[in-house]
Coordinates of C-alpha atoms in Angstrom, one line a residue:
M1 CA -9.8 31.4 -5.0
K2 CA -7.4 28.6 -4.4
S3 CA -7.1 26.4 -7.5
K4 CA -8.8 24.9 -10.5
K5 CA -8.5 21.5 -12.1
T6 CA -6.7 21.3 -15.5
K7 CA -7.6 18.8 -18.2
I8 CA -4.9 16.5 -16.9
P9 CA -6.1 14.4 -13.9
Q10 CA -4.8 15.6 -10.5
F11 CA -3.0 18.6 -12.0
Y12 CA -4.1 22.0 -11.0
D13 CA -3.7 25.7 -11.8
V14 CA -3.1 27.3 -8.4
F15 CA -4.2 30.9 -7.5
D16 CA -3.4 33.6 -5.1
E17 CA -5.0 32.3 -1.9
E18 CA -3.3 29.0 -1.9
I19 CA 0.0 30.5 -3.1
G20 CA -0.2 33.1 -0.3
I21 CA -0.8 30.5 2.4
I22 CA 2.2 28.4 1.2
R23 CA 4.5 31.5 0.8
R24 CA 3.6 33.0 4.2
N25 CA 4.1 29.7 6.1
Y26 CA 7.4 29.0 4.3
E27 CA 8.7 32.5 5.0
Y28 CA 7.9 32.1 8.7
L29 CA 9.7 28.7 8.8
L30 CA 12.6 29.9 6.7
E31 CA 13.3 32.8 9.1
E32 CA 13.1 30.4 12.1
A33 CA 15.3 27.8 10.4
K34 CA 17.9 30.4 9.4
Q35 CA 18.1 31.5 13.1
M36 CA 19.2 27.9 13.8
G37 CA 21.8 27.7 11.0
F38 CA 19.9 26.3 8.1
M39 CA 20.8 27.2 4.5
E40 CA 18.1 27.6 1.8
I41 CA 18.5 25.4 -1.3
E42 CA 16.6 24.8 -4.5
T43 CA 17.5 21.5 -6.1
S44 CA 17.0 20.8 -9.8
S45 CA 13.6 19.5 -10.9
I46 CA 15.2 17.1 -13.4
E47 CA 17.3 14.1 -12.3
L48 CA 19.1 11.4 -14.1
R49 CA 16.4 8.8 -14.6
E50 CA 18.2 5.5 -13.9
R51 CA 20.2 6.9 -11.0
Y52 CA 17.1 8.4 -9.4
I53 CA 15.0 5.2 -9.8
N54 CA 17.9 3.0 -8.5
A55 CA 18.1 5.1 -5.4
T56 CA 14.5 4.9 -4.4
G57 CA 12.1 2.2 -3.4
V58 CA 9.3 4.0 -5.3
H59 CA 8.2 1.9 -8.4
F60 CA 9.3 3.5 -11.7
S61 CA 5.6 3.7 -12.7
K62 CA 5.1 6.4 -10.1
I63 CA 7.9 8.6 -11.5
F64 CA 7.2 11.2 -14.2
E65 CA 9.7 11.3 -17.1
V66 CA 10.9 14.0 -19.4
R67 CA 12.8 13.4 -22.7
R68 CA 15.0 15.4 -25.1
P69 CA 13.9 13.9 -28.4
K70 CA 17.0 15.0 -30.4
Q71 CA 19.5 13.6 -28.1
G72 CA 17.3 10.7 -26.9
N73 CA 18.1 11.5 -23.3
Q74 CA 15.6 10.5 -20.7
F75 CA 15.3 12.1 -17.3
A76 CA 13.1 11.9 -14.2
L77 CA 11.2 14.8 -12.7
Q78 CA 11.9 15.4 -9.0
A79 CA 9.7 13.1 -6.9
D80 CA 11.2 13.4 -3.4
L81 CA 13.0 16.4 -1.9
A82 CA 14.9 14.2 0.6
M83 CA 16.3 12.2 -2.3
S84 CA 17.2 15.2 -4.4
M85 CA 18.9 17.0 -1.4
S86 CA 20.7 13.8 -0.5
R87 CA 21.9 13.5 -4.1
F88 CA 23.3 17.0 -3.8
V89 CA 25.1 16.2 -0.6
A90 CA 26.4 12.9 -2.1
D91 CA 27.8 14.6 -5.2
L92 CA 29.8 17.2 -3.2
P93 CA 33.5 16.8 -4.0
T94 CA 34.4 16.8 -0.3
V95 CA 32.6 15.5 2.8
V96 CA 30.9 18.4 4.6
P97 CA 31.1 17.8 8.4
A98 CA 27.5 18.9 8.9
L99 CA 25.0 20.6 6.7
K100 CA 21.6 22.0 7.5
L101 CA 19.3 22.6 4.5
I102 CA 15.7 23.8 4.0
Q103 CA 13.8 23.9 0.7
L104 CA 10.4 24.7 -0.6
G105 CA 10.3 22.6 -3.7
K106 CA 7.9 21.3 -6.3
M107 CA 7.5 17.5 -6.9
Y108 CA 6.0 15.3 -9.4
R109 CA 4.6 11.9 -8.3
D110 CA 1.8 9.6 -9.3
R111 CA -0.7 9.4 -6.5
I112 CA -3.9 7.6 -5.6
S113 CA -6.7 9.5 -7.2
T114 CA -9.3 8.7 -4.5
L115 CA -7.4 10.5 -1.8
P116 CA -8.8 14.0 -1.4
G117 CA -6.4 16.8 -1.8
Y118 CA -3.6 14.6 -3.3
R119 CA -2.0 16.0 -6.5
R120 CA 0.5 14.8 -8.9
E121 CA 2.3 18.1 -9.0
F122 CA 2.7 19.7 -5.5
K123 CA 4.9 21.7 -3.2
Q124 CA 6.5 20.5 0.0
I125 CA 8.8 22.0 2.6
L126 CA 11.8 19.8 3.5
L127 CA 14.1 20.4 6.5
G128 CA 17.2 18.2 6.6
E129 CA 20.5 17.8 8.4
W130 CA 23.3 15.7 6.9
G131 CA 26.5 14.5 8.5
V132 CA 25.0 14.3 12.0
E133 CA 24.3 11.2 14.1
S134 CA 23.1 13.0 17.3
L135 CA 19.4 12.6 18.0
Y136 CA 19.5 16.3 19.0
S137 CA 19.3 17.0 15.2
D138 CA 16.2 14.8 15.0
A139 CA 14.6 16.8 17.8
E140 CA 15.6 20.1 16.2
I141 CA 13.9 19.5 12.9
I142 CA 10.8 18.1 14.6
F143 CA 10.7 21.2 16.7
L144 CA 11.0 23.6 13.7
A145 CA 8.2 21.8 11.9
Y146 CA 6.1 21.8 15.1
K147 CA 6.7 25.5 15.7
M148 CA 5.5 26.3 12.1
L149 CA 2.4 24.1 12.4
K150 CA 1.7 25.5 15.9
N151 CA 1.5 28.9 14.2
I152 CA -1.4 27.9 11.8
P153 CA -4.6 29.8 12.6
N154 CA -7.8 28.0 13.4
S155 CA -6.0 24.7 14.1
K156 CA -4.1 22.9 16.8
I157 CA -1.4 20.2 17.1
S158 CA -3.1 16.9 17.7
Y159 CA 0.1 15.0 18.6
I160 CA 3.6 14.1 17.6
E161 CA 4.3 10.5 16.8
I162 CA 7.7 8.8 17.1
S163 CA 8.2 5.3 15.8
N164 CA 11.3 3.2 15.1
A165 CA 11.4 0.3 12.6
N166 CA 14.7 -0.8 14.1
V167 CA 12.9 -2.1 17.1
F168 CA 12.1 -5.0 14.7
N169 CA 15.2 -4.8 12.5
S170 CA 17.4 -5.2 15.5
I171 CA 15.9 -8.6 16.0
S172 CA 16.6 -9.6 12.4
E173 CA 17.4 -7.7 9.2
G174 CA 14.3 -6.6 7.2
L175 CA 11.8 -7.8 9.9
A176 CA 10.0 -4.5 10.0
E177 CA 9.2 -4.7 6.3
R178 CA 8.1 -8.3 6.6
I179 CA 5.7 -7.4 9.5
R180 CA 4.5 -4.4 7.5
F181 CA 3.3 -6.5 4.6
N182 CA 2.6 -9.9 6.3
G183 CA 1.5 -9.0 9.8
I184 CA 2.9 -9.2 13.4
E185 CA 2.5 -13.0 13.3
V186 CA 5.9 -13.0 11.4
L187 CA 7.5 -12.3 14.8
D188 CA 6.7 -15.9 15.9
N189 CA 9.5 -17.2 13.7
E190 CA 12.2 -15.0 15.3
K191 CA 14.7 -16.0 17.9
I192 CA 13.7 -13.9 20.9
S193 CA 12.1 -15.0 24.1
E194 CA 8.5 -16.0 24.2
Q195 CA 7.9 -13.3 26.8
D196 CA 9.3 -10.6 24.6
K197 CA 7.2 -11.8 21.7
E198 CA 4.0 -11.6 23.7
I199 CA 4.8 -8.1 25.0
I200 CA 5.7 -6.8 21.6
K201 CA 2.7 -8.3 19.9
K202 CA 0.3 -6.9 22.5
E203 CA 1.8 -3.4 22.2
F204 CA 1.7 -3.6 18.4
T205 CA -2.1 -3.6 18.5
K206 CA -2.1 -0.1 20.1
E207 CA -2.3 2.9 17.9
Q208 CA -0.5 5.0 20.5
I209 CA 1.8 4.3 23.4
S210 CA 2.5 7.0 26.0
F211 CA 6.1 7.4 27.0
S212 CA 5.3 6.4 30.6
E213 CA 3.9 3.2 29.2
L214 CA 7.1 2.9 27.0
E215 CA 9.2 3.1 30.1
L216 CA 7.3 0.1 31.7
L217 CA 7.5 -1.8 28.4
E218 CA 11.3 -1.3 28.1
N219 CA 11.8 -2.6 31.7
K220 CA 9.8 -5.8 30.9
L221 CA 11.8 -6.7 27.8
H222 CA 14.9 -8.9 27.9
N223 CA 16.3 -8.2 24.4
M224 CA 18.9 -5.5 24.9
K225 CA 19.0 -4.4 21.2
V226 CA 15.2 -3.8 21.2
R227 CA 15.6 -1.8 24.5
E228 CA 18.4 0.3 22.9
E229 CA 16.1 1.2 20.0
L230 CA 13.3 2.2 22.4
Q231 CA 15.7 4.4 24.3
K232 CA 16.4 6.4 21.1
A233 CA 12.8 7.4 21.0
K234 CA 12.9 8.3 24.6
E235 CA 15.9 10.5 24.1
I236 CA 14.2 12.4 21.3
K237 CA 11.1 12.9 23.4
I238 CA 13.3 14.3 26.2
F239 CA 15.0 16.8 23.9
L240 CA 11.6 17.9 22.7
T241 CA 9.9 18.4 26.1
D242 CA 12.8 19.3 28.3
F243 CA 14.9 21.4 26.0
F244 CA 12.6 22.7 23.2
K245 CA 9.7 23.0 25.6
V246 CA 7.2 21.2 23.3
S247 CA 4.0 21.1 25.4
D248 CA 1.7 19.0 23.1
E249 CA 1.2 15.3 23.3
I250 CA 4.0 13.0 22.1
F251 CA 3.3 9.3 21.6
F252 CA 5.3 6.3 20.5
S253 CA 4.0 3.8 18.0
L254 CA 5.2 0.2 17.2
K255 CA 2.5 -0.1 14.6
N256 CA 3.7 2.6 12.2
L257 CA 5.9 0.8 9.8
E258 CA 5.3 3.1 6.8
G259 CA 8.3 4.2 4.8
T260 CA 10.5 1.1 5.6
G261 CA 12.0 1.5 2.1
H262 CA 12.9 5.1 2.7
Y263 CA 13.6 5.7 6.4
S264 CA 16.5 3.9 8.0
G265 CA 14.8 3.4 11.4
L266 CA 13.4 6.3 13.4
H267 CA 10.2 7.9 11.9
Y268 CA 8.4 11.0 12.9
R269 CA 4.9 12.3 12.2
I270 CA 3.1 15.5 13.2
Y271 CA -0.7 15.5 13.1
L272 CA -2.7 18.7 12.9
D273 CA -6.4 19.1 14.1
I274 CA -8.3 21.3 11.6
A275 CA -12.0 21.7 12.3
G276 CA -12.1 18.5 14.4
D277 CA -10.3 16.2 11.9
N278 CA -6.7 15.0 12.2
Y279 CA -4.4 15.4 9.2
L280 CA -0.9 14.1 8.8
I281 CA 1.1 17.3 7.8
G282 CA 4.6 16.6 9.0
D283 CA 6.4 13.4 8.1
G284 CA 10.1 12.6 8.4
G285 CA 12.8 10.4 9.9
R286 CA 16.3 9.1 9.7
I287 CA 17.6 8.8 6.1
D288 CA 21.1 7.4 6.9
T289 CA 21.3 5.3 3.7
L290 CA 20.1 7.8 1.1
C291 CA 23.4 9.4 0.2
N292 CA 25.0 6.0 -0.1
K293 CA 22.4 5.0 -2.7
F294 CA 23.7 7.9 -4.9
N295 CA 27.4 7.5 -4.1
S296 CA 28.6 4.2 -2.7
S297 CA 31.7 5.9 -1.2
K298 CA 29.6 8.2 0.9
N299 CA 28.0 7.0 4.2
I300 CA 26.5 10.1 5.5
P301 CA 24.0 10.0 8.4
A302 CA 21.1 12.3 7.9
V303 CA 17.6 13.2 9.1
C304 CA 14.7 15.0 7.4
M305 CA 11.2 16.3 8.0
G306 CA 8.8 17.0 5.2
I307 CA 5.8 19.4 5.7
G308 CA 2.8 18.9 3.4
V309 CA 2.3 22.6 2.9
Q310 CA 0.2 22.1 -0.4
V311 CA -2.3 19.9 1.4
L312 CA -2.3 22.3 4.3
A313 CA -3.1 25.2 2.1
Q314 CA -6.1 23.4 0.8
L315 CA -7.4 22.7 4.3
I316 CA -7.1 26.2 5.9
S317 CA -8.7 29.5 4.9
D318 CA -6.7 32.6 4.2
I319 CA -7.9 36.0 5.4
P320 CA -7.2 38.0 2.3
K321 CA -7.1 41.7 2.1
K322 CA -10.5 43.1 1.2
K323 CA -10.8 43.7 -2.5
I324 CA -12.4 46.7 -4.3
T325 CA -12.8 46.9 -8.1
I326 CA -13.3 50.3 -9.6
L327 CA -15.0 50.2 -13.0
V328 CA -14.6 53.4 -15.0
D329 CA -14.8 54.0 -18.7
S330 CA -11.3 54.2 -20.2
K331 CA -12.2 57.7 -21.6
L332 CA -12.8 58.9 -18.1
I333 CA -9.7 57.6 -16.4
K334 CA -7.7 60.8 -16.8
E335 CA -10.5 62.9 -15.7
K336 CA -11.3 60.7 -12.6
W337 CA -7.6 60.1 -11.7
S338 CA -7.5 62.4 -8.7
I339 CA -10.7 60.8 -7.4
I340 CA -9.2 57.3 -7.8
D341 CA -6.0 58.5 -6.0
R342 CA -8.0 59.9 -3.1
I343 CA -10.1 56.8 -2.8
R344 CA -6.9 54.7 -2.5
E345 CA -5.6 57.0 0.2
E346 CA -8.9 56.8 2.1
L347 CA -9.3 53.0 1.8
I348 CA -5.7 52.1 2.5
D349 CA -6.7 48.8 4.1
Y350 CA -8.2 47.5 0.8
S351 CA -6.7 46.1 -2.3
I352 CA -8.0 48.4 -5.1
S353 CA -8.0 47.3 -8.7
V354 CA -8.9 49.9 -11.4
I355 CA -10.4 48.3 -14.5
P356 CA -10.8 50.6 -17.6
K357 CA -14.2 49.3 -18.6
S358 CA -17.5 51.0 -18.5
P359 CA -19.8 50.3 -15.5
S360 CA -22.3 49.0 -18.0
N361 CA -20.2 45.8 -18.0
K362 CA -20.9 45.3 -14.3
K363 CA -23.0 42.1 -14.6
K364 CA -20.2 40.3 -16.3
F365 CA -18.0 41.1 -13.3
F366 CA -20.7 40.3 -10.8
K367 CA -21.1 36.8 -12.3
S368 CA -17.4 36.0 -12.5
E369 CA -15.9 33.6 -10.0
F370 CA -12.7 35.7 -10.0
Y371 CA -14.6 38.7 -8.6
Q372 CA -17.0 36.9 -6.2
D373 CA -15.5 38.5 -3.1
N374 CA -15.1 42.0 -4.5
T375 CA -16.9 45.2 -3.7
F376 CA -17.4 47.4 -6.7
I377 CA -17.2 51.1 -7.1
L378 CA -18.9 52.1 -10.4
L379 CA -17.6 55.5 -11.5
E380 CA -19.8 57.3 -14.0
E381 CA -19.2 60.8 -15.4
D382 CA -21.6 62.5 -12.9
S383 CA -22.3 59.8 -10.3
F384 CA -21.0 56.8 -8.5
E385 CA -22.5 53.6 -7.1
V386 CA -21.1 51.0 -4.6
R387 CA -22.1 47.3 -5.0
S388 CA -21.3 44.7 -2.4
N389 CA -22.7 41.5 -1.0
D390 CA -21.8 42.8 2.5
K391 CA -24.2 45.6 3.6
E392 CA -21.9 46.9 6.2
V393 CA -19.0 47.1 3.8
K394 CA -21.1 48.9 1.3
E395 CA -22.3 51.5 3.8
Y396 CA -18.7 52.0 5.1
I397 CA -17.3 52.6 1.6
V398 CA -20.1 55.0 0.6
Y399 CA -19.5 56.9 3.9
K400 CA -15.7 57.1 3.2
I401 CA -15.9 58.2 -0.5
K402 CA -19.1 60.1 -1.0
D403 CA -17.5 63.5 -0.2
I404 CA -14.5 62.7 -2.4
V405 CA -16.7 62.0 -5.4
S406 CA -19.3 64.7 -4.9
K407 CA -16.7 67.4 -4.4
S408 CA -14.8 66.6 -7.6

């Protein structure tokens, strides 16, 4: 079982299968990240409300608040790991020359109810590097996220997408956001050559641009600032393919202008193919202005990558250890203990739960959703019975334990 809805819309109680998927993937990534110098952190779930809201482009209505009635204090619940980790870095008494951090954290954010799998309380993994300008760091965190997602069973990497809002912002400040909300026609009002306008507008209609196409595009453009921003995307791609040996497709996009209020230019996405459908699981980019929003004296370059591990856990299936439930009357447990011990030794590959209830209660267990995947061993005083929805499993267990029970 993965989760069940609570009485509060888009809040869930989460169970072992989903928790296990999240934990296993985080532990894998954590080990890989530590090998590359990352330090694990767990930021506070409670932030100063006004400070937090002033540092984000997210509308205050999307933030969850918590109060201390006696003192009248008002706080915000953590809504973005990149923000909370940047707040931590900004509040350090001295500037750290470089800092690599990884976190599995819980966030609280109002979200659109019609989007499947979206919750208002959810976990995310965040990889981040602060104090570094080199695009090597961008490639490093993309690679780590990619490596984790490459490890997900019954799925495959669809592609990595690199975009850069500064292709537009290098023409005029805030242009990317104006195009995002008003359309590419806004470009007509800018002071660049008509040839550059036509080239950019044509490429903007494409969902994906290959890096060989990007090379041709760059050579056609006259605007040197735009060309410099395109070259940054090319540099990251080269790090990924030539140094980190990423073999899956990498595309560039002019069209992706999401996150213009959060990312300071370069933006990265990793899409995963699960059962033939593409899902956005990795999302990150340059956050060079975040620390400054918390502390105006700190201008700390940074890059981050978030991995939607909670959504991922809802999409993939775990292969749990096979479960056996032994029902035995509480009065018989002491008498049957040696049998139970030997059954555990014989069925070492199974998870075995002993429930001190009479086998006469079996129907209640059979009907319970919490026991739907279980095989049952019903221990009576002078007999036993195995119940399972899987005929082969039932026959195997009977074969393994019949001598144990009959000889006792």
